[in-house]
mmCIF file of N, CA and C in Angstrom:
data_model
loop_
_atom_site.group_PDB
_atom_site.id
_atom_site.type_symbol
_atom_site.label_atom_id
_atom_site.label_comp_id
_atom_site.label_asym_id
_atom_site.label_seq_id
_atom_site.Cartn_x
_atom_site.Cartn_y
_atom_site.Cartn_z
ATOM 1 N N UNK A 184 -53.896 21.880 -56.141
ATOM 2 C CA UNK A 184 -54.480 20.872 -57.001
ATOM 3 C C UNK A 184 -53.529 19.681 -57.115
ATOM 4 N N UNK A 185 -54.281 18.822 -57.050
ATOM 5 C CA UNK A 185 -53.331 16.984 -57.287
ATOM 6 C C UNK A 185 -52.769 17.336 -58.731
ATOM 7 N N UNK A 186 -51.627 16.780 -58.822
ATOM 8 C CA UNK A 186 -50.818 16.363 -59.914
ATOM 9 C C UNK A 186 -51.394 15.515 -60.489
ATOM 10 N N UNK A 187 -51.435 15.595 -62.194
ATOM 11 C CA UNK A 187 -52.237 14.610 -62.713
ATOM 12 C C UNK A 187 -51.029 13.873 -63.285
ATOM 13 N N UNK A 188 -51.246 12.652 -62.710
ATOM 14 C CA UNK A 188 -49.877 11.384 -63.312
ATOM 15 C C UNK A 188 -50.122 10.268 -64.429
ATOM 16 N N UNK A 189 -51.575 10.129 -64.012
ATOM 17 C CA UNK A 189 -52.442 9.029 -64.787
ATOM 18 C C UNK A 189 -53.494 9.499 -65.394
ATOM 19 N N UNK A 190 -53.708 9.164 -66.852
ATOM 20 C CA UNK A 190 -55.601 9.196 -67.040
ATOM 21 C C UNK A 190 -55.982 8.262 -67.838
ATOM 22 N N UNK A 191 -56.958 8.092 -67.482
ATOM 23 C CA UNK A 191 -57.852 6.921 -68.342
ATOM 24 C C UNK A 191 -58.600 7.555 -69.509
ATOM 25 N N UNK A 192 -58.464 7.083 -70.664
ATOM 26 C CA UNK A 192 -59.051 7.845 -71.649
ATOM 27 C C UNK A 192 -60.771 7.122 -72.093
ATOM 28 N N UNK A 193 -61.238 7.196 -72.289
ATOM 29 C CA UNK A 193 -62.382 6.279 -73.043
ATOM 30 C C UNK A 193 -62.919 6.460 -74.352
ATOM 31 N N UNK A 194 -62.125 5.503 -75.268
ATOM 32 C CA UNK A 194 -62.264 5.931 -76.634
ATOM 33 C C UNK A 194 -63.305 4.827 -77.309
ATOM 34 N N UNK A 195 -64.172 5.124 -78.514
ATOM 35 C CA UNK A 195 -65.326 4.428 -79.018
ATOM 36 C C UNK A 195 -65.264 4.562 -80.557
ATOM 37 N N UNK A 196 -63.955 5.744 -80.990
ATOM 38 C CA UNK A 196 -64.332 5.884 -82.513
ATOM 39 C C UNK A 196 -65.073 6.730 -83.007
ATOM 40 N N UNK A 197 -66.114 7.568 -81.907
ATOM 41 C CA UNK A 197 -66.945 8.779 -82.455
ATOM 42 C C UNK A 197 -65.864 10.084 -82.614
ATOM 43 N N UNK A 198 -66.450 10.941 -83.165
ATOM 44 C CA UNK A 198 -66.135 12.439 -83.031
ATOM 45 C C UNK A 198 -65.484 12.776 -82.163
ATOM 46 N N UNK A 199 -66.553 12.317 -81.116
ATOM 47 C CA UNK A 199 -66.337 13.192 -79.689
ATOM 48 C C UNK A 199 -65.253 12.549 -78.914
ATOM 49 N N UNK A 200 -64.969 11.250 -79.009
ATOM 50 C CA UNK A 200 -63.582 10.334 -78.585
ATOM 51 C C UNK A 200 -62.829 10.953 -79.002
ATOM 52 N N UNK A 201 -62.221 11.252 -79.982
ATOM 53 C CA UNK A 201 -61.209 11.858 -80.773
ATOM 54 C C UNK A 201 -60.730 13.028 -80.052
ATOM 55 N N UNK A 202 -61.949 13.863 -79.824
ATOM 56 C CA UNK A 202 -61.332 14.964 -79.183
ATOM 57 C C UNK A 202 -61.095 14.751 -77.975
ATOM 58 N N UNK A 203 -61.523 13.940 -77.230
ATOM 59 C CA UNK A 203 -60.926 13.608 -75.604
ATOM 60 C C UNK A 203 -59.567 13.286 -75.575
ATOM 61 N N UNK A 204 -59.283 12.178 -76.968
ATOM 62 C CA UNK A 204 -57.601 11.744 -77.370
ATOM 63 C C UNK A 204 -56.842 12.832 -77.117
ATOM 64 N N UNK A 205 -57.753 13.740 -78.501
ATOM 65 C CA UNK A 205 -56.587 14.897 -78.179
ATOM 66 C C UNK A 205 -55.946 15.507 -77.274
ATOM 67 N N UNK A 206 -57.563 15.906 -76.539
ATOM 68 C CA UNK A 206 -56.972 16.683 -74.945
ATOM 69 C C UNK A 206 -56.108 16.130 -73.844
ATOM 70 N N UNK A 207 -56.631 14.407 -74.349
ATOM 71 C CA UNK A 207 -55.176 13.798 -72.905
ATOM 72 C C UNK A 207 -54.606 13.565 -73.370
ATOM 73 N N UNK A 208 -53.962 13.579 -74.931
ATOM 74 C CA UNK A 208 -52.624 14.162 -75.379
ATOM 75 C C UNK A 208 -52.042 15.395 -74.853
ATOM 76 N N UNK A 209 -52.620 16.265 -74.092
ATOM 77 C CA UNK A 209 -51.661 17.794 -74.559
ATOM 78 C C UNK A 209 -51.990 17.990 -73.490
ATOM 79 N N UNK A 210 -52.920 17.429 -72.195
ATOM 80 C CA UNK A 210 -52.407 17.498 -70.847
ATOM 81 C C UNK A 210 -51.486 16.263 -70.427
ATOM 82 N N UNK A 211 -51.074 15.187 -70.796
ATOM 83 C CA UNK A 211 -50.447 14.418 -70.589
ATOM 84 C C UNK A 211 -49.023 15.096 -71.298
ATOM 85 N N UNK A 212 -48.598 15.614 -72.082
ATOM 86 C CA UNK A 212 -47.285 16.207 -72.813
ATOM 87 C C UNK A 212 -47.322 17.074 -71.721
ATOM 88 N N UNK A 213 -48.008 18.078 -71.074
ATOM 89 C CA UNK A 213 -47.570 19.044 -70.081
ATOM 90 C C UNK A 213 -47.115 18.340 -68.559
ATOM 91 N N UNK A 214 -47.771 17.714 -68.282
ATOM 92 C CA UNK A 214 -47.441 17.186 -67.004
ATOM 93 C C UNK A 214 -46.632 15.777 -67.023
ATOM 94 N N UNK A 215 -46.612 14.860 -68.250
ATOM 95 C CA UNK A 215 -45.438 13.972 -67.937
ATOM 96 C C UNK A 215 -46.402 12.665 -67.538
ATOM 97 N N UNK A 216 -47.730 12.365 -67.914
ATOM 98 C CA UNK A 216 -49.112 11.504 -67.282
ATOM 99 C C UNK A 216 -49.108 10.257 -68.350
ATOM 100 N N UNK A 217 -49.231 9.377 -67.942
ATOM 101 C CA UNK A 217 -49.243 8.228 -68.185
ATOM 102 C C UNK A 217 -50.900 8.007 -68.908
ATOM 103 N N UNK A 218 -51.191 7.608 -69.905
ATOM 104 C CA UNK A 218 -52.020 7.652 -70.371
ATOM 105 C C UNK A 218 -52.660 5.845 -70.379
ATOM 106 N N UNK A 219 -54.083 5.761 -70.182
ATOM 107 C CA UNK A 219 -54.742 4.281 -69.881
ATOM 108 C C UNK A 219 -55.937 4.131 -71.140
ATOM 109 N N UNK A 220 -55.540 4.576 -72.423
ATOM 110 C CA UNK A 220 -56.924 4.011 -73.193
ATOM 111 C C UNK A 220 -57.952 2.988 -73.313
ATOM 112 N N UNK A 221 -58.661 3.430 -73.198
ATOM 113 C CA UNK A 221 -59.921 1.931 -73.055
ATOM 114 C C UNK A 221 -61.333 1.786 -73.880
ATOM 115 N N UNK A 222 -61.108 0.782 -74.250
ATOM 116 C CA UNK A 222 -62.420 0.704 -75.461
ATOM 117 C C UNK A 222 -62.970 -0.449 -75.051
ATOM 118 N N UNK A 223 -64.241 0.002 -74.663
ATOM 119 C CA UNK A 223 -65.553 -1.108 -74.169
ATOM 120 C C UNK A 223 -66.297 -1.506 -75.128
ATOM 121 N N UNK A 224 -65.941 -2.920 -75.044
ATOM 122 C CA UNK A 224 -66.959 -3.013 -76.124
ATOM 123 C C UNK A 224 -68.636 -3.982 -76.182
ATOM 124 N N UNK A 225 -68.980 -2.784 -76.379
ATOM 125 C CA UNK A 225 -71.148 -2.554 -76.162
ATOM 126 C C UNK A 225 -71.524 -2.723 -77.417
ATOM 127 N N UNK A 226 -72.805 -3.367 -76.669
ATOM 128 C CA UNK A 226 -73.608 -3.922 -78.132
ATOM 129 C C UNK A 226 -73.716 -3.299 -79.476
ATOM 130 N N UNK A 227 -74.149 -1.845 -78.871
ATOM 131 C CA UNK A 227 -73.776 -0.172 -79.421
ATOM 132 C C UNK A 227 -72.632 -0.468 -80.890
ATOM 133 N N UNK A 228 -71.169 -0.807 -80.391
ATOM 134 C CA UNK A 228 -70.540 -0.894 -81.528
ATOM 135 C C UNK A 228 -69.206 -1.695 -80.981
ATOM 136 N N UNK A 229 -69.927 -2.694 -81.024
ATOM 137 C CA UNK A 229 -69.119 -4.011 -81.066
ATOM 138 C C UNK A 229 -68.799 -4.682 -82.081
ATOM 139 N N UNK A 230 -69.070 -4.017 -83.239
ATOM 140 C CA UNK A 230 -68.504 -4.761 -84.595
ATOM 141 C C UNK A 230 -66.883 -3.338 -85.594
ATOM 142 N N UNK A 231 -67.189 -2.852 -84.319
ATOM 143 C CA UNK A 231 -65.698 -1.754 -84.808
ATOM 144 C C UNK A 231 -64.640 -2.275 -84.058
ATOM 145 N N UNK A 232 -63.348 -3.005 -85.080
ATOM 146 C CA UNK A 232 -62.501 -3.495 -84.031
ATOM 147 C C UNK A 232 -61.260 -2.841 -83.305
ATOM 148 N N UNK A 233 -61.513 -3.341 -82.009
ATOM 149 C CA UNK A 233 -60.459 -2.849 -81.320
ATOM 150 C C UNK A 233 -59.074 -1.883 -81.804
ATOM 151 N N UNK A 234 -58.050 -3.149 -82.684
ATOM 152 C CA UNK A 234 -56.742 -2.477 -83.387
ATOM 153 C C UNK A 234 -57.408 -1.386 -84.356
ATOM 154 N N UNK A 235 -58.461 -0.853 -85.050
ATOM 155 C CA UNK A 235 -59.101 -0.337 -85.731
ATOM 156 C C UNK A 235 -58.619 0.808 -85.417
ATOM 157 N N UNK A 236 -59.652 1.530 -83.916
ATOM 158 C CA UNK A 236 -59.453 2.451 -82.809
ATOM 159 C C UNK A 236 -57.753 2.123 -82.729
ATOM 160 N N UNK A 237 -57.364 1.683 -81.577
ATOM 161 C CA UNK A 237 -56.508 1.943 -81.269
ATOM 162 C C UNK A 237 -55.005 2.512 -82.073
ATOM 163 N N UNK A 238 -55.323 1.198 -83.660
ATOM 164 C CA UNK A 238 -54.200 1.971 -84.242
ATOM 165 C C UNK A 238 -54.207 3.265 -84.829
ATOM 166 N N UNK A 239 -54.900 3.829 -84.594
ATOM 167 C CA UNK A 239 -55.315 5.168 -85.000
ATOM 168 C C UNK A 239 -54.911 5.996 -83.839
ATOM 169 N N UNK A 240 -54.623 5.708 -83.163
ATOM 170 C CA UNK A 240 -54.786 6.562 -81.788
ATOM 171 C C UNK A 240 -53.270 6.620 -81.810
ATOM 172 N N UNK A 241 -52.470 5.246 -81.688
ATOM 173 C CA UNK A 241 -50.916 5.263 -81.818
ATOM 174 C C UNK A 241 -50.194 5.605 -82.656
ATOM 175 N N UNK A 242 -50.709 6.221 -84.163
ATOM 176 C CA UNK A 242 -50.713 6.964 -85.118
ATOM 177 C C UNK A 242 -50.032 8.344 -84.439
ATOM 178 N N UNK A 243 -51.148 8.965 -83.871
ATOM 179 C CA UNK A 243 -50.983 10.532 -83.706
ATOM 180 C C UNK A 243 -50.601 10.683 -81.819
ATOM 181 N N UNK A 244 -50.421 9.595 -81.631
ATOM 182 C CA UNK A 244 -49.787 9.332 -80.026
ATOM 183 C C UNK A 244 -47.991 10.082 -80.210
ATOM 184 N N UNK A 245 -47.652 10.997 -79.591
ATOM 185 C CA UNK A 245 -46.148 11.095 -79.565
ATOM 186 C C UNK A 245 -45.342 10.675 -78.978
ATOM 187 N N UNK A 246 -43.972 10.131 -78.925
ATOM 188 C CA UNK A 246 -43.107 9.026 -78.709
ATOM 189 C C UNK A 246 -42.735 9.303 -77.432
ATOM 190 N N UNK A 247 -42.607 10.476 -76.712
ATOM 191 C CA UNK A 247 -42.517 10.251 -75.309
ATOM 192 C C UNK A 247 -43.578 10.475 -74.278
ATOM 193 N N UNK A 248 -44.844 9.771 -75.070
ATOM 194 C CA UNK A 248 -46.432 9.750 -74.176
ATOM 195 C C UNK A 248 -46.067 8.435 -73.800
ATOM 196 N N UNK A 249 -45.892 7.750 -72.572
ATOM 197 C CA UNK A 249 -46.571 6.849 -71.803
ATOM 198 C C UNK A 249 -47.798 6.892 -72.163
ATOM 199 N N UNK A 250 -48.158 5.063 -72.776
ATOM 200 C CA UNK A 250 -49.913 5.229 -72.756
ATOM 201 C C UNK A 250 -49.781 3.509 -72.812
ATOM 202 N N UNK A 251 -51.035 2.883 -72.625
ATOM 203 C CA UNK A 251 -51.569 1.772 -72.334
ATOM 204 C C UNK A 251 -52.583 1.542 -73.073
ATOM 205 N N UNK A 252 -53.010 0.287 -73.555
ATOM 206 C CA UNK A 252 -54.588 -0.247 -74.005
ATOM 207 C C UNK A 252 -54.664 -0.865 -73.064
ATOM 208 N N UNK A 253 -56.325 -0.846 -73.352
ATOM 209 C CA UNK A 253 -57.365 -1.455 -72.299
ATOM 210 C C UNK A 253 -58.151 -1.734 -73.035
ATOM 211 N N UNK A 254 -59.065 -2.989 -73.128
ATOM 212 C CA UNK A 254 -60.064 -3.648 -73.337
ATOM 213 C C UNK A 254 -61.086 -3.971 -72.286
ATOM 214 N N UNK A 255 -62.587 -3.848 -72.791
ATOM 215 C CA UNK A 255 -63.425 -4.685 -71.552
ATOM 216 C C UNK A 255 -64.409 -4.487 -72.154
ATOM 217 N N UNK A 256 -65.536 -5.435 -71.195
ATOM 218 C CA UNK A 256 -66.841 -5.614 -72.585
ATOM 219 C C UNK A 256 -67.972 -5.583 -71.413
ATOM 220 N N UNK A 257 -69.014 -5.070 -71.802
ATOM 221 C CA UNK A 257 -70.208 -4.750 -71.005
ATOM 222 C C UNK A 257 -70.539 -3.235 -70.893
ATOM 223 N N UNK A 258 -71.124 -3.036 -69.850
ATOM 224 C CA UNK A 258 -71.740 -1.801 -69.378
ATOM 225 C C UNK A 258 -70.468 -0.938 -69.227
ATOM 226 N N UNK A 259 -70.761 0.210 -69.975
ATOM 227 C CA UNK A 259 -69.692 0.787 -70.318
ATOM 228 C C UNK A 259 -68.845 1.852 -69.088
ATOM 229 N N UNK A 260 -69.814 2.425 -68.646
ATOM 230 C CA UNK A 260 -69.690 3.329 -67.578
ATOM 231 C C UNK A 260 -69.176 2.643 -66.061
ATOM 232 N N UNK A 261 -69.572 1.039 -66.086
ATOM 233 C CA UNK A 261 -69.086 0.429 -64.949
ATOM 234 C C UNK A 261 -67.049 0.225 -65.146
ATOM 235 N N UNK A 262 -67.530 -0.001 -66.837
ATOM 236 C CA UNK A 262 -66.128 -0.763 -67.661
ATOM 237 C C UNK A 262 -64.123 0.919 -67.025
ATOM 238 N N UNK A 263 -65.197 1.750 -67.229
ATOM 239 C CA UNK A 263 -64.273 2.866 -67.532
ATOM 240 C C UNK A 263 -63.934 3.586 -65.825
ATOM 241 N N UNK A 264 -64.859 3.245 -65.022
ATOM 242 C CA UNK A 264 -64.858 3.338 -63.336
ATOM 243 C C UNK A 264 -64.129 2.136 -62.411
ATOM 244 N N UNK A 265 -64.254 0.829 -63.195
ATOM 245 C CA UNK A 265 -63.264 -0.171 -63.051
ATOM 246 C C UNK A 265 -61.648 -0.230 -62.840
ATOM 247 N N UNK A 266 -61.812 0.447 -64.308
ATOM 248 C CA UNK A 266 -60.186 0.557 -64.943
ATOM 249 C C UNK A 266 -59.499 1.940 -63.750
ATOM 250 N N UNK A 267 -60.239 3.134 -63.625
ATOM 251 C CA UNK A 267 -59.491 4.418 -63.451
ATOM 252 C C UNK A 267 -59.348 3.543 -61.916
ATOM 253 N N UNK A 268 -60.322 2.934 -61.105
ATOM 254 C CA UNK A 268 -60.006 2.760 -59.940
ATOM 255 C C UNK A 268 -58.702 1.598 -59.442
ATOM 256 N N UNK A 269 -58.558 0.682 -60.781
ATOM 257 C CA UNK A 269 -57.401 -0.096 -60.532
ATOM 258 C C UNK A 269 -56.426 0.270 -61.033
ATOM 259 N N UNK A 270 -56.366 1.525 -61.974
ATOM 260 C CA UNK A 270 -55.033 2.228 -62.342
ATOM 261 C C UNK A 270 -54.747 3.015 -61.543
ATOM 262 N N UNK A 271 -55.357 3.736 -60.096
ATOM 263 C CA UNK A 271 -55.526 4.671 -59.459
ATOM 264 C C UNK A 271 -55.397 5.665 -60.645
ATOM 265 N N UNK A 272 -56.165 6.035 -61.192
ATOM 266 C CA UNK A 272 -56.142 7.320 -61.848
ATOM 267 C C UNK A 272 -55.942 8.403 -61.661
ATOM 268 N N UNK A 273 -55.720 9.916 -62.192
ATOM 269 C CA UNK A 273 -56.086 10.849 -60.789
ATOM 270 C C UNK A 273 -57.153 11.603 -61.909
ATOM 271 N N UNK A 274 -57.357 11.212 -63.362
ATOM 272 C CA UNK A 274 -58.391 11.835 -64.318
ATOM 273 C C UNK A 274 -58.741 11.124 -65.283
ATOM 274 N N UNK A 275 -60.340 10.820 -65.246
ATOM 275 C CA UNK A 275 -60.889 10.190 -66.739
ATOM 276 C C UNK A 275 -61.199 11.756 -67.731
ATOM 277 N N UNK A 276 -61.084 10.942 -68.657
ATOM 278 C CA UNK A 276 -61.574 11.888 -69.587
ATOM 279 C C UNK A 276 -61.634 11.248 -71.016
ATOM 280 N N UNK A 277 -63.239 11.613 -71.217
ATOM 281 C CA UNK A 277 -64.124 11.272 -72.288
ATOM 282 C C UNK A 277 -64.799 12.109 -73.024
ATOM 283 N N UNK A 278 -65.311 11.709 -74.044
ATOM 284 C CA UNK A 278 -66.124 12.510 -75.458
ATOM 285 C C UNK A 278 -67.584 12.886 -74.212
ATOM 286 N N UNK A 279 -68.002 13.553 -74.973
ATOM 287 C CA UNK A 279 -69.351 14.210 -74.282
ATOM 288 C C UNK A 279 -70.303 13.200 -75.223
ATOM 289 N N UNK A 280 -69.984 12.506 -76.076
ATOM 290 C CA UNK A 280 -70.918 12.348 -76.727
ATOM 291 C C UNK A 280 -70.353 10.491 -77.521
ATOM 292 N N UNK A 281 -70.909 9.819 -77.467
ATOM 293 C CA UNK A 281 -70.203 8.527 -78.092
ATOM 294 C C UNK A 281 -71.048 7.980 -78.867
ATOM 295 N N UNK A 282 -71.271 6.732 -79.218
ATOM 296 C CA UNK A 282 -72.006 5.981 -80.773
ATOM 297 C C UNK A 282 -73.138 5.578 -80.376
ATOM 298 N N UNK A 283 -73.670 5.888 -78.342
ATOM 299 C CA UNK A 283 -75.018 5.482 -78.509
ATOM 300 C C UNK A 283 -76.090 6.363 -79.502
ATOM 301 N N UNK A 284 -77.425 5.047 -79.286
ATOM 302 C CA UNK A 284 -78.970 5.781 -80.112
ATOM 303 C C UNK A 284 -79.111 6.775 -79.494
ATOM 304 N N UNK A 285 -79.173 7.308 -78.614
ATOM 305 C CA UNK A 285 -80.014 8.481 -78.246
ATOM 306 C C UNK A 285 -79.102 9.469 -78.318
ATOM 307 N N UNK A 286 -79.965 10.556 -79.081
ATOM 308 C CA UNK A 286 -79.335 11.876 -79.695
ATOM 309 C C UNK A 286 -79.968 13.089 -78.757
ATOM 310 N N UNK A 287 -79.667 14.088 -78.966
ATOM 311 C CA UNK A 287 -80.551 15.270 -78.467
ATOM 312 C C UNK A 287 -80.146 15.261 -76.686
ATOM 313 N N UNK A 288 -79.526 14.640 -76.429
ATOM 314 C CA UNK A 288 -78.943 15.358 -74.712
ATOM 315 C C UNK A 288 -78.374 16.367 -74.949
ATOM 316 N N UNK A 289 -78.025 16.740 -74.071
ATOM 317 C CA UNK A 289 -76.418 17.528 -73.520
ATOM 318 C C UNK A 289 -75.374 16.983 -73.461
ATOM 319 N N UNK A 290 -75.589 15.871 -72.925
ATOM 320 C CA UNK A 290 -74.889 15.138 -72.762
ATOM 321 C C UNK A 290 -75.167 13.830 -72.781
ATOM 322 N N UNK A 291 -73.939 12.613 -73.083
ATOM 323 C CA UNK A 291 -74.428 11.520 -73.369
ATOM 324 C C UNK A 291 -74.322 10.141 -72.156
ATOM 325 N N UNK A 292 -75.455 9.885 -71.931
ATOM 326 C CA UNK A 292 -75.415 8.930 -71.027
ATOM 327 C C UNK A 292 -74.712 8.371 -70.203
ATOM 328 N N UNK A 293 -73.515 7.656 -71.114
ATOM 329 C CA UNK A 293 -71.855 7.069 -70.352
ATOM 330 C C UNK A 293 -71.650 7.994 -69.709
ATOM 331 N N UNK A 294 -71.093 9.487 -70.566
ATOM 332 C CA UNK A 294 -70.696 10.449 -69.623
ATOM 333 C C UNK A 294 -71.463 10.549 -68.483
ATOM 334 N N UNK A 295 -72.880 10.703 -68.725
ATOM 335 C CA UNK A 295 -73.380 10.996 -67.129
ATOM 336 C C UNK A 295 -73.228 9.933 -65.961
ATOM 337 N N UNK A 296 -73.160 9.145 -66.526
ATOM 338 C CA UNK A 296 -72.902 7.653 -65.100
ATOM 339 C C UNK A 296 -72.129 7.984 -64.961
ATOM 340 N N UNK A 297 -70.849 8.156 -65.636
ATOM 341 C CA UNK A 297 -69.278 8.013 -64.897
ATOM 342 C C UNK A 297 -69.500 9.275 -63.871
ATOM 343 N N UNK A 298 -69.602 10.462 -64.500
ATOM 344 C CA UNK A 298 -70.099 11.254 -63.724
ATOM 345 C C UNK A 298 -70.365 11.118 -61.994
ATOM 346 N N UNK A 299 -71.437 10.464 -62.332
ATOM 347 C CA UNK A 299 -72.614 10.716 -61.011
ATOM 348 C C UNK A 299 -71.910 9.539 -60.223
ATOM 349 N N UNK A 300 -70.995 8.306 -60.839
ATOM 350 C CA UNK A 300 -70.469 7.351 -60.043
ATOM 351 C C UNK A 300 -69.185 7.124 -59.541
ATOM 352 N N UNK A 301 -68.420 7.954 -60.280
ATOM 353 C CA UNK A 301 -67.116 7.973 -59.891
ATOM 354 C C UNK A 301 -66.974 8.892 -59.104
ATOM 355 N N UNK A 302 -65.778 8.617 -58.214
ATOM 356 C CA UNK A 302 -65.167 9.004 -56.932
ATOM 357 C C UNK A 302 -63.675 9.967 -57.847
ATOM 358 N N UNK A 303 -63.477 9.172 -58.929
ATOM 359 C CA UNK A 303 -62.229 9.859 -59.604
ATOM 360 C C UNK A 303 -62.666 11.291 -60.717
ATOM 361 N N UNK A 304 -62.363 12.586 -60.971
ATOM 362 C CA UNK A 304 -62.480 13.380 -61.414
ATOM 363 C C UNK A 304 -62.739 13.600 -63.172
ATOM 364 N N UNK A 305 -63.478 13.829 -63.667
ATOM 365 C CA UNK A 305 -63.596 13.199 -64.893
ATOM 366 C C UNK A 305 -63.748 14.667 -65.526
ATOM 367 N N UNK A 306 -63.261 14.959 -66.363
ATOM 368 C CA UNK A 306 -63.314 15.812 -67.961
ATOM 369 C C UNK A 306 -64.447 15.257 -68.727
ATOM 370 N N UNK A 307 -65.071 15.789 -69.496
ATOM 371 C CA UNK A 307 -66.137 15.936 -70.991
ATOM 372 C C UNK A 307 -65.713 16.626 -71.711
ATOM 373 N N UNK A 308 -65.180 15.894 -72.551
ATOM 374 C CA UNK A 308 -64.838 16.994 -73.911
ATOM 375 C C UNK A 308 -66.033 16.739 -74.915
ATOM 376 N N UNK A 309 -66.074 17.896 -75.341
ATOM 377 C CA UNK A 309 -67.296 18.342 -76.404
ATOM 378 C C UNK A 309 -66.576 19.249 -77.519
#
């Protein structure tokens, strides 16, 4: 298995973000991975600001995590396939579930594009 060095996180402020934080917290503490947070911001919830999220995140971030912000605005799933491919990533990893309307999947939309479009290996945390 590839060494994971990099990941792109995709955080929004839901539930389910939170727990993705967590998890590329505590695979990034095991392997030594450079962490790429990124918050897109969609019509969805574009009135939650940026430092909002993020300082929350650098809160419970520990002092020898390598990590990064990222910003970008539009289609979210293009926004988060963008980033992992110009960070060379070697793992995204996202909430199963984020602040869109539609309830009742399995899974939530973003997740499934990145999914079905990325070339880079992606986690769902739920």
């Amino acid at each position: 298995m590839k060494e994971i060095k990099k990941i792109v996180v995709s955080i929004d402020g839901s539930v389910y973000s939170s727990k993705a934080v967590e998890r590329a917290i505590e695979l990034a503490q095991k392997g030594q991975a450079h962490l790429c947070f990124l918050y897109v911001s969609a019509h969805v919830h574009k009135a939650i600001p940026s430092d909002l999220i993020f300082g929350s995140i650098w809160e419970q971030l520990p002092k020898d995590i390598s990590a990064s912000r990222h910003e970008d605005t539009g289609t979210v799933y293009e926004a988060i396939i963008r980033l992992a491919t110009k960070e060379n990533a070697d793992l995204i990893i996202m909430g199963s579930r984020g602040l869109g309307l539609f309830r009742g999947a399995l899974i939530g939309s973003q997740s499934q594009k990145v999914i079905e479009h990325s070339n880079i290996p992606v986690m769902v945390v739920k």
